[in-house]
Amino acid sequence: EFLWLTRTGARRLPTPPQMNNHGNVIVSLGAMCAWLAPQAEALGVEIFPGFAAAEALVEGDAVVGVRIGDMGVAKDGAHKPGYTQGIDIRAKVTVLAEGCRGHLGKALIARFDLARDAQPQTYGIGIKELWQLAPGRGETGLIQHTLGWPLNSRTYGGSFIYHLDQDRVALGFVAGLDYEDPKFAPYEAFQQLKHHPRIKPMLEGGSILSAGARALVEGGYQSLPTVEMPGAILIGDDAGLLNVPKIKGTHQAMRSGMLAAEHIARTRSAAGWDAALRGSAVMAELKKVRNIRPGFQKGLWFGLANAGWETITGGRSPWTLKHHADHSALKRLDEGYQPPVRDWGARELPPRDRLAGVYFAATEHDEDQPVHLKVADPDICITRCTVEYGNPCERFCPAAVYEIVDDDAGRRLQINAANCVHCKTCDIKDPYQIITWVTPEGGAGPNYQNL
């Protein structure tokens, strides 16, 4: 089902061909990876769970591997009794497959200037909950997508509901991070969606099993950086291979990984990978839909009309639309921008707030470790940002990591790093680009169950 939502109603729309899921199987990606790991190990692959690749090893002009982060470092930088120095893992070819906005990929793209010929990358934030419904409320195999409320016509996004077995549903919401309203709160919009009269009756009497959030890479064809550098290559969402109209990237990640394995087995080198990927079915798929996502920069109605045109023509338009950087899209409050009236109502369904949502993500961080969200100049947060944008970090973060507090120490930015669900939204949407996400101590973070 493809639905258009208003504040109080819903209308069924024709399902776009890109969203045709007939014959597909709904699975939990987390469960699939748990199954896949022993299959890989049986073939001789070594897996190191609980160890974070903290930085890339670069010698001369070539990547030679990765460095595992130190364990047992206190918040003040001192070594705790269980301190263990990180090790170097060296490789002839390093394949970076960190997902959206991978921190190593981000650093290496900048170091080797890999995005010089590409459009700016653009992203969305996806927030998801797994629900156990009351008996009989689920419809196994049904997939529902929505457009419209609670988003206005200037904000790109929508929702998905995947009906699993045993009266479980995976319910999610995506908002493009190129939104312009600094007062917009994606997490609150998701909770409002759950109270829509088409959705709330399904959830009433049920309970949340698991929850999480993650940024999605949406730039596609025109935002693809050069995906090779001396000694390393980019694949999957580190490269930016999500198919936005399909709202799927897993197939592209797997396909690019298989192509990379074949390339490395054949050449024993990173050289030639960029040409190999661009000449593959991965890029052919992205080229056909390249104009759909940027068309929504001009608003919902133009975006829908443009998407219809691109679908009818199979992406054969003689033009390629451009992206702009998400952090540059916010309107400034001090220049007279007036946030829209959203008419959001009271909430009754769980979770009660973002902190409760963090609980369902099963996030665990050692409180006594260095903060892994680095703010280059915190003074900007309490001076310029307050006036110009009203501190949007307090709203775009789905886990209440950022907080402007007034106490005896004065007005300051407080970073509740233990709440972080590693979505990378702050690294992307911060209008000053002074927030950098780095790896916390290995193994820390959300522990998603069946998402």
Coordinates of C-alpha atoms in Angstrom, one line a residue:
E1 CA 0.0 0.0 0.0
F2 CA 1.1 3.5 -0.8
L3 CA -0.8 6.1 1.2
W4 CA -1.1 9.9 1.2
L5 CA -1.7 11.1 4.8
T6 CA -3.4 14.2 6.0
R7 CA -3.7 15.2 9.7
T8 CA -6.9 13.1 10.0
G9 CA -7.2 10.8 7.0
A10 CA -5.4 8.8 4.4
R11 CA -5.9 8.2 0.6
R12 CA -4.5 5.2 -1.3
L13 CA -2.2 6.1 -4.2
P14 CA -0.9 4.0 -7.1
T15 CA 2.2 2.2 -5.9
P16 CA 5.3 3.4 -7.8
P17 CA 7.0 0.7 -9.8
Q18 CA 10.3 1.1 -7.8
M19 CA 8.4 0.1 -4.7
N20 CA 7.1 -3.2 -6.1
N21 CA 8.1 -5.8 -3.6
H22 CA 6.1 -8.8 -4.9
G23 CA 8.2 -11.9 -4.6
N24 CA 10.6 -10.4 -2.1
V25 CA 11.1 -11.7 1.4
I26 CA 11.0 -9.5 4.5
V27 CA 13.9 -10.2 6.8
S28 CA 15.7 -8.6 9.8
L29 CA 19.1 -7.4 8.5
G30 CA 20.5 -7.9 12.0
A31 CA 19.3 -11.5 12.1
M32 CA 20.6 -12.0 8.6
C33 CA 24.1 -10.7 9.6
A34 CA 24.1 -13.0 12.7
W35 CA 23.4 -15.9 10.4
L36 CA 26.0 -14.8 7.8
A37 CA 28.9 -14.5 10.2
P38 CA 29.4 -18.2 10.8
Q39 CA 29.0 -18.9 7.1
A40 CA 31.9 -16.4 6.5
E41 CA 34.0 -17.9 9.3
A42 CA 33.6 -21.4 7.9
L43 CA 35.2 -20.1 4.7
G44 CA 38.2 -18.7 6.6
V45 CA 37.1 -15.1 7.2
E46 CA 38.3 -13.7 10.5
I47 CA 35.8 -11.5 12.3
F48 CA 36.7 -9.3 15.2
P49 CA 33.5 -8.2 17.0
G50 CA 33.9 -5.5 19.6
F51 CA 36.9 -3.9 18.1
A52 CA 36.4 -0.5 16.4
A53 CA 38.6 0.6 13.5
A54 CA 39.5 4.0 14.9
E55 CA 41.7 5.4 12.2
A56 CA 43.2 4.5 8.8
L57 CA 46.9 3.7 8.5
V58 CA 48.4 5.8 5.8
E59 CA 52.1 5.6 4.9
G60 CA 53.3 7.9 2.2
D61 CA 50.4 8.3 -0.2
A62 CA 48.9 4.9 0.4
V63 CA 46.4 3.3 2.9
V64 CA 48.1 0.2 4.4
G65 CA 45.4 -0.9 6.9
V66 CA 43.5 0.3 10.0
R67 CA 44.3 0.9 13.6
I68 CA 42.0 -0.5 16.3
G69 CA 41.1 1.9 19.0
D70 CA 42.7 1.7 22.5
M71 CA 40.6 0.1 25.2
G72 CA 40.5 1.2 28.9
V73 CA 41.0 5.0 28.4
A74 CA 39.4 7.3 31.0
K75 CA 37.4 10.4 30.2
D76 CA 40.4 12.6 31.1
G77 CA 42.7 10.5 28.9
A78 CA 44.4 8.6 31.7
H79 CA 44.9 4.8 31.3
K80 CA 42.6 2.7 33.5
P81 CA 43.8 -0.6 35.1
G82 CA 42.5 -2.6 32.1
Y83 CA 44.1 -0.4 29.5
T84 CA 45.0 -2.2 26.2
Q85 CA 46.7 -0.4 23.3
G86 CA 45.0 -0.8 20.0
I87 CA 46.7 -2.9 17.3
D88 CA 47.4 -2.2 13.7
I89 CA 45.8 -4.5 11.1
R90 CA 47.7 -4.2 7.9
A91 CA 46.4 -5.1 4.5
K92 CA 47.4 -4.9 0.8
V93 CA 43.9 -3.7 0.0
T94 CA 41.6 -2.2 2.7
V95 CA 37.9 -2.3 1.8
L96 CA 35.9 0.4 3.6
A97 CA 32.3 -0.8 4.3
E98 CA 31.3 1.3 7.3
G99 CA 27.8 2.3 6.2
C100 CA 26.5 5.8 5.8
R101 CA 28.9 8.6 6.7
G102 CA 31.6 6.2 7.7
H103 CA 34.2 8.1 9.7
L104 CA 37.2 6.5 8.0
G105 CA 35.6 6.9 4.6
K106 CA 34.8 10.6 5.4
A107 CA 38.4 11.3 6.5
L108 CA 40.0 9.5 3.5
I109 CA 37.6 11.1 1.0
A110 CA 38.8 14.5 2.3
R111 CA 42.5 13.4 2.4
F112 CA 42.6 12.1 -1.1
D113 CA 40.1 14.7 -2.4
L114 CA 37.9 12.0 -3.8
A115 CA 34.8 14.1 -4.0
R116 CA 36.3 16.9 -6.2
D117 CA 34.3 15.8 -9.2
A118 CA 31.1 14.9 -7.4
Q119 CA 28.0 16.7 -6.3
P120 CA 27.7 17.3 -2.5
Q121 CA 26.4 14.2 -0.7
T122 CA 22.9 14.4 0.7
Y123 CA 21.3 12.3 3.5
G124 CA 18.2 11.4 5.4
I125 CA 17.6 10.3 9.0
G126 CA 15.8 7.1 9.5
I127 CA 14.1 6.2 12.8
K128 CA 12.7 2.7 13.3
E129 CA 10.9 0.7 15.9
L130 CA 10.1 -3.0 16.1
W131 CA 6.6 -3.6 17.7
Q132 CA 4.9 -6.6 19.0
L133 CA 1.2 -6.0 18.2
A134 CA -1.8 -7.3 20.0
P135 CA -2.9 -10.7 18.6
G136 CA -4.5 -10.5 15.2
R137 CA -3.3 -6.9 14.4
G138 CA -0.5 -7.9 12.0
E139 CA -0.9 -8.8 8.3
T140 CA 2.2 -10.9 7.5
G141 CA 3.8 -9.8 4.2
L142 CA 2.0 -6.4 3.9
I143 CA 4.2 -3.4 3.2
Q144 CA 2.9 0.1 3.7
H145 CA 4.5 3.4 2.7
T146 CA 3.2 6.9 3.4
L147 CA 3.8 10.4 2.2
G148 CA 2.5 13.7 3.6
W149 CA 1.6 14.4 7.2
P150 CA 3.4 15.0 9.6
L151 CA 5.8 16.5 7.1
N152 CA 5.0 19.8 5.3
S153 CA 5.5 20.2 1.6
R154 CA 9.0 21.7 2.0
T155 CA 10.4 18.6 3.9
Y156 CA 11.2 15.4 2.0
G157 CA 10.4 12.1 3.7
G158 CA 7.8 9.4 4.5
S159 CA 7.3 6.2 6.4
F160 CA 7.3 2.5 6.0
I161 CA 5.6 -0.3 7.8
Y162 CA 6.8 -3.9 7.2
H163 CA 4.5 -6.6 8.7
L164 CA 6.5 -9.5 9.9
D165 CA 5.4 -12.8 11.3
Q166 CA 3.9 -13.4 14.8
D167 CA 2.1 -10.0 14.8
R168 CA 5.3 -8.0 14.7
V169 CA 5.8 -4.9 12.6
A170 CA 8.9 -2.8 11.7
L171 CA 7.7 0.8 11.7
G172 CA 10.0 3.5 10.4
F173 CA 10.2 7.1 9.4
V174 CA 12.6 8.9 7.1
A175 CA 13.2 12.7 6.8
G176 CA 15.6 14.3 4.4
L177 CA 18.4 16.1 6.2
D178 CA 18.2 18.9 3.6
Y179 CA 15.2 20.3 5.6
E180 CA 15.2 24.1 6.1
D181 CA 13.4 24.5 9.4
P182 CA 15.9 24.7 12.3
K183 CA 13.0 24.0 14.7
F184 CA 12.1 20.7 13.1
A185 CA 12.5 17.6 15.2
P186 CA 12.6 14.4 13.2
Y187 CA 12.1 12.2 16.3
E188 CA 9.0 14.0 17.3
A189 CA 7.6 13.9 13.8
F190 CA 8.0 10.1 13.9
Q191 CA 6.1 9.9 17.2
Q192 CA 3.3 12.0 15.7
L193 CA 3.1 9.7 12.7
K194 CA 2.4 6.8 15.1
H195 CA -0.7 8.7 16.3
H196 CA -2.3 9.0 12.9
P197 CA -5.8 7.5 12.9
R198 CA -4.6 5.0 10.2
I199 CA -1.7 3.8 12.3
K200 CA -2.5 4.3 16.0
P201 CA -5.3 1.6 16.2
M202 CA -2.7 -1.0 14.9
L203 CA -0.2 -0.1 17.7
E204 CA -2.6 0.3 20.6
G205 CA -2.2 -2.6 23.0
G206 CA 1.2 -3.5 21.6
S207 CA 4.7 -2.9 22.9
I208 CA 8.1 -1.8 21.5
L209 CA 10.7 -4.6 21.3
S210 CA 13.6 -2.6 19.8
A211 CA 14.3 0.8 18.3
G212 CA 17.1 2.7 16.6
A213 CA 18.1 5.4 14.2
R214 CA 20.6 5.8 11.4
A215 CA 21.4 8.3 8.7
L216 CA 20.8 7.2 5.1
V217 CA 23.0 8.3 2.2
E218 CA 20.8 9.6 -0.6
G219 CA 23.0 11.4 -3.1
G220 CA 23.3 8.5 -5.5
Y221 CA 24.8 8.7 -9.0
Q222 CA 25.9 12.3 -9.1
S223 CA 27.3 12.3 -5.5
L224 CA 29.5 9.2 -5.9
P225 CA 33.1 10.1 -5.1
T226 CA 36.0 8.4 -6.7
V227 CA 35.8 5.1 -4.9
E228 CA 39.5 4.1 -5.1
M229 CA 42.7 5.5 -3.6
P230 CA 46.1 3.9 -3.2
G231 CA 45.6 0.8 -1.1
A232 CA 41.9 1.2 -0.3
I233 CA 38.4 1.2 -1.9
L234 CA 34.9 2.3 -0.9
I235 CA 31.9 0.1 -1.2
G236 CA 28.2 0.1 -0.1
D237 CA 27.0 3.1 1.8
D238 CA 30.5 4.3 2.4
A239 CA 30.5 5.0 -1.3
G240 CA 26.8 6.1 -1.3
L241 CA 25.0 3.4 -3.3
L242 CA 21.4 3.6 -1.8
N243 CA 18.6 3.5 -4.3
V244 CA 16.3 6.3 -2.9
P245 CA 13.1 5.5 -4.8
K246 CA 13.3 1.8 -3.8
I247 CA 14.2 2.9 -0.2
K248 CA 16.8 0.1 -0.3
G249 CA 20.5 -0.1 -0.2
T250 CA 21.3 -3.5 1.1
H251 CA 21.2 -5.2 -2.3
Q252 CA 23.6 -2.5 -3.6
A253 CA 25.9 -3.0 -0.7
M254 CA 26.0 -6.7 -1.2
R255 CA 26.4 -6.4 -5.0
S256 CA 29.3 -3.9 -4.6
G257 CA 31.0 -6.1 -2.0
M258 CA 30.8 -9.1 -4.4
L259 CA 32.2 -7.1 -7.3
A260 CA 35.0 -5.8 -5.0
A261 CA 35.9 -9.3 -3.9
E262 CA 36.1 -10.4 -7.6
H263 CA 38.2 -7.3 -8.5
I264 CA 40.7 -7.8 -5.6
A265 CA 41.0 -11.5 -6.3
R266 CA 41.7 -10.8 -9.9
T267 CA 44.0 -7.8 -9.6
R268 CA 45.3 -7.9 -6.0
S269 CA 45.0 -4.1 -6.1
A270 CA 42.7 -1.2 -5.5
A271 CA 43.6 0.2 -8.9
G272 CA 40.8 0.0 -11.4
W273 CA 38.0 -0.3 -8.9
D274 CA 36.4 3.0 -9.7
A275 CA 36.1 2.1 -13.3
A276 CA 34.8 -1.4 -12.4
L277 CA 32.1 0.0 -10.2
R278 CA 31.0 2.7 -12.6
G279 CA 30.7 0.1 -15.4
S280 CA 28.6 -2.2 -13.3
A281 CA 24.9 -2.8 -12.7
V282 CA 25.3 -0.9 -9.5
M283 CA 25.8 2.4 -11.3
A284 CA 23.3 1.6 -14.1
E285 CA 20.6 1.3 -11.4
L286 CA 21.6 4.5 -9.7
K287 CA 21.8 6.4 -13.0
K288 CA 18.1 5.6 -13.9
V289 CA 16.9 7.2 -10.7
R290 CA 19.5 10.0 -10.3
N291 CA 17.0 12.9 -10.7
I292 CA 14.3 11.7 -8.4
R293 CA 15.7 12.7 -5.0
P294 CA 17.1 16.2 -6.0
G295 CA 13.7 17.0 -7.6
F296 CA 12.2 17.3 -4.1
Q297 CA 14.5 20.2 -3.3
K298 CA 11.8 22.4 -5.0
G299 CA 9.1 21.0 -2.8
L300 CA 6.8 18.0 -2.6
W301 CA 4.6 18.7 -5.6
F302 CA 7.4 19.4 -8.0
G303 CA 9.2 16.4 -6.7
L304 CA 6.3 14.1 -7.3
A305 CA 5.8 15.4 -10.8
N306 CA 9.5 15.1 -11.6
A307 CA 9.5 11.5 -10.1
G308 CA 6.6 10.6 -12.4
W309 CA 8.4 12.0 -15.4
E310 CA 11.7 10.2 -14.5
T311 CA 9.8 6.9 -14.0
I312 CA 8.0 7.2 -17.3
T313 CA 11.2 8.0 -19.2
G314 CA 13.3 5.4 -17.4
G315 CA 15.7 8.1 -16.3
R316 CA 16.6 9.1 -19.9
S317 CA 16.3 12.8 -19.3
P318 CA 19.2 14.6 -21.0
W319 CA 19.9 16.5 -17.7
T320 CA 21.2 15.6 -14.3
L321 CA 19.9 17.6 -11.3
K322 CA 22.2 18.8 -8.6
H323 CA 22.4 18.3 -4.9
H324 CA 23.4 20.8 -2.2
A325 CA 25.0 20.1 1.1
D326 CA 22.5 19.4 3.8
H327 CA 24.1 21.6 6.5
S328 CA 23.7 24.6 4.2
A329 CA 19.9 24.2 3.9
L330 CA 18.9 25.5 7.3
K331 CA 17.2 28.9 7.3
R332 CA 18.4 31.4 9.9
L333 CA 16.1 32.6 12.6
D334 CA 17.9 35.9 13.0
E335 CA 17.2 36.7 9.3
G336 CA 13.4 36.4 9.8
Y337 CA 12.7 32.8 9.1
Q338 CA 9.4 31.8 10.7
P339 CA 9.0 28.0 11.4
P340 CA 5.7 26.6 10.1
V341 CA 2.9 25.8 12.5
R342 CA 2.9 22.0 12.6
D343 CA -0.3 21.3 14.6
W344 CA 1.2 18.3 16.4
G345 CA -0.9 16.7 19.1
A346 CA -0.4 15.0 22.4
R347 CA 1.3 11.6 22.5
E348 CA 0.0 8.5 24.2
L349 CA 2.0 5.7 22.7
P350 CA 5.5 4.7 23.9
P351 CA 8.2 5.8 24.2
R352 CA 7.4 8.8 26.4
D353 CA 10.6 10.7 25.2
R354 CA 13.9 10.3 23.5
L355 CA 15.6 8.9 26.5
A356 CA 13.1 6.1 26.7
G357 CA 13.8 5.5 23.0
V358 CA 17.5 5.1 23.8
Y359 CA 16.6 2.4 26.2
F360 CA 14.9 0.4 23.4
A361 CA 18.1 0.8 21.4
A362 CA 20.0 -1.1 24.2
T363 CA 22.8 1.5 23.9
E364 CA 25.7 0.9 26.2
H365 CA 28.8 3.1 26.6
D366 CA 31.3 3.2 29.4
E367 CA 30.6 6.5 31.0
D368 CA 34.3 6.9 31.9
Q369 CA 35.7 7.2 28.4
P370 CA 36.6 10.1 26.2
V371 CA 33.6 11.8 24.5
H372 CA 33.4 10.5 21.0
L373 CA 31.5 13.5 19.6
K374 CA 34.1 16.1 19.0
V375 CA 33.0 19.8 18.9
A376 CA 35.8 21.9 17.4
D377 CA 34.6 25.2 18.9
P378 CA 31.9 24.8 21.7
D379 CA 31.7 28.6 22.0
I380 CA 29.9 28.8 18.7
C381 CA 27.1 26.7 20.1
I382 CA 26.2 29.1 22.9
T383 CA 26.9 32.3 20.9
R384 CA 26.3 32.3 17.2
C385 CA 24.2 29.1 16.9
T386 CA 21.8 30.2 19.6
V387 CA 21.0 33.4 17.8
E388 CA 21.2 32.2 14.2
Y389 CA 19.6 28.8 14.4
G390 CA 18.3 28.2 17.9
N391 CA 20.6 25.3 18.6
P392 CA 19.1 22.7 16.2
C393 CA 21.4 20.0 17.6
E394 CA 18.9 19.7 20.5
R395 CA 16.2 18.7 18.0
F396 CA 17.9 16.8 15.1
C397 CA 19.6 14.3 17.4
P398 CA 17.2 11.4 18.0
A399 CA 18.9 10.4 21.3
A400 CA 19.1 13.7 23.3
V401 CA 22.9 13.7 23.1
Y402 CA 23.2 17.5 22.8
E403 CA 21.8 19.8 25.5
I404 CA 22.3 23.6 26.2
V405 CA 22.2 24.0 29.9
D406 CA 22.3 26.9 32.3
D407 CA 23.9 26.1 35.7
D408 CA 26.4 27.5 38.1
A409 CA 29.1 27.1 35.5
G410 CA 27.1 29.3 33.1
R411 CA 25.5 28.6 29.8
R412 CA 27.2 25.7 28.1
L413 CA 26.9 22.8 25.7
Q414 CA 26.5 19.4 27.5
I415 CA 27.2 16.3 25.4
N416 CA 25.4 13.2 26.8
A417 CA 27.6 10.9 24.8
A418 CA 26.4 7.7 26.5
N419 CA 23.0 8.2 24.8
C420 CA 24.5 8.1 21.3
V421 CA 23.0 5.6 18.9
H422 CA 25.6 6.2 16.2
C423 CA 23.2 7.6 13.7
K424 CA 25.7 10.3 12.4
T425 CA 23.0 12.9 12.0
C426 CA 25.0 15.5 14.0
D427 CA 28.1 15.0 11.9
I428 CA 25.9 15.7 8.8
K429 CA 23.4 18.4 9.8
D430 CA 25.4 20.7 12.1
P431 CA 25.3 24.0 10.2
Y432 CA 28.9 25.0 11.1
Q433 CA 30.4 21.5 10.4
I434 CA 32.2 21.6 13.7
I435 CA 30.9 18.2 15.0
T436 CA 32.9 15.1 14.2
W437 CA 31.8 11.6 15.2
V438 CA 34.7 9.3 16.0
T439 CA 34.6 5.8 17.4
P440 CA 33.9 5.2 21.1
E441 CA 35.6 2.3 22.9
G442 CA 35.2 -0.8 20.8
G443 CA 31.9 -2.7 21.3
A444 CA 30.1 0.4 22.7
G445 CA 26.9 1.7 21.2
P446 CA 23.4 0.4 20.3
N447 CA 22.7 -3.4 20.3
Y448 CA 19.9 -3.6 17.9
Q449 CA 17.8 -6.8 18.2
N450 CA 16.0 -8.0 15.1
L451 CA 15.9 -4.6 13.4

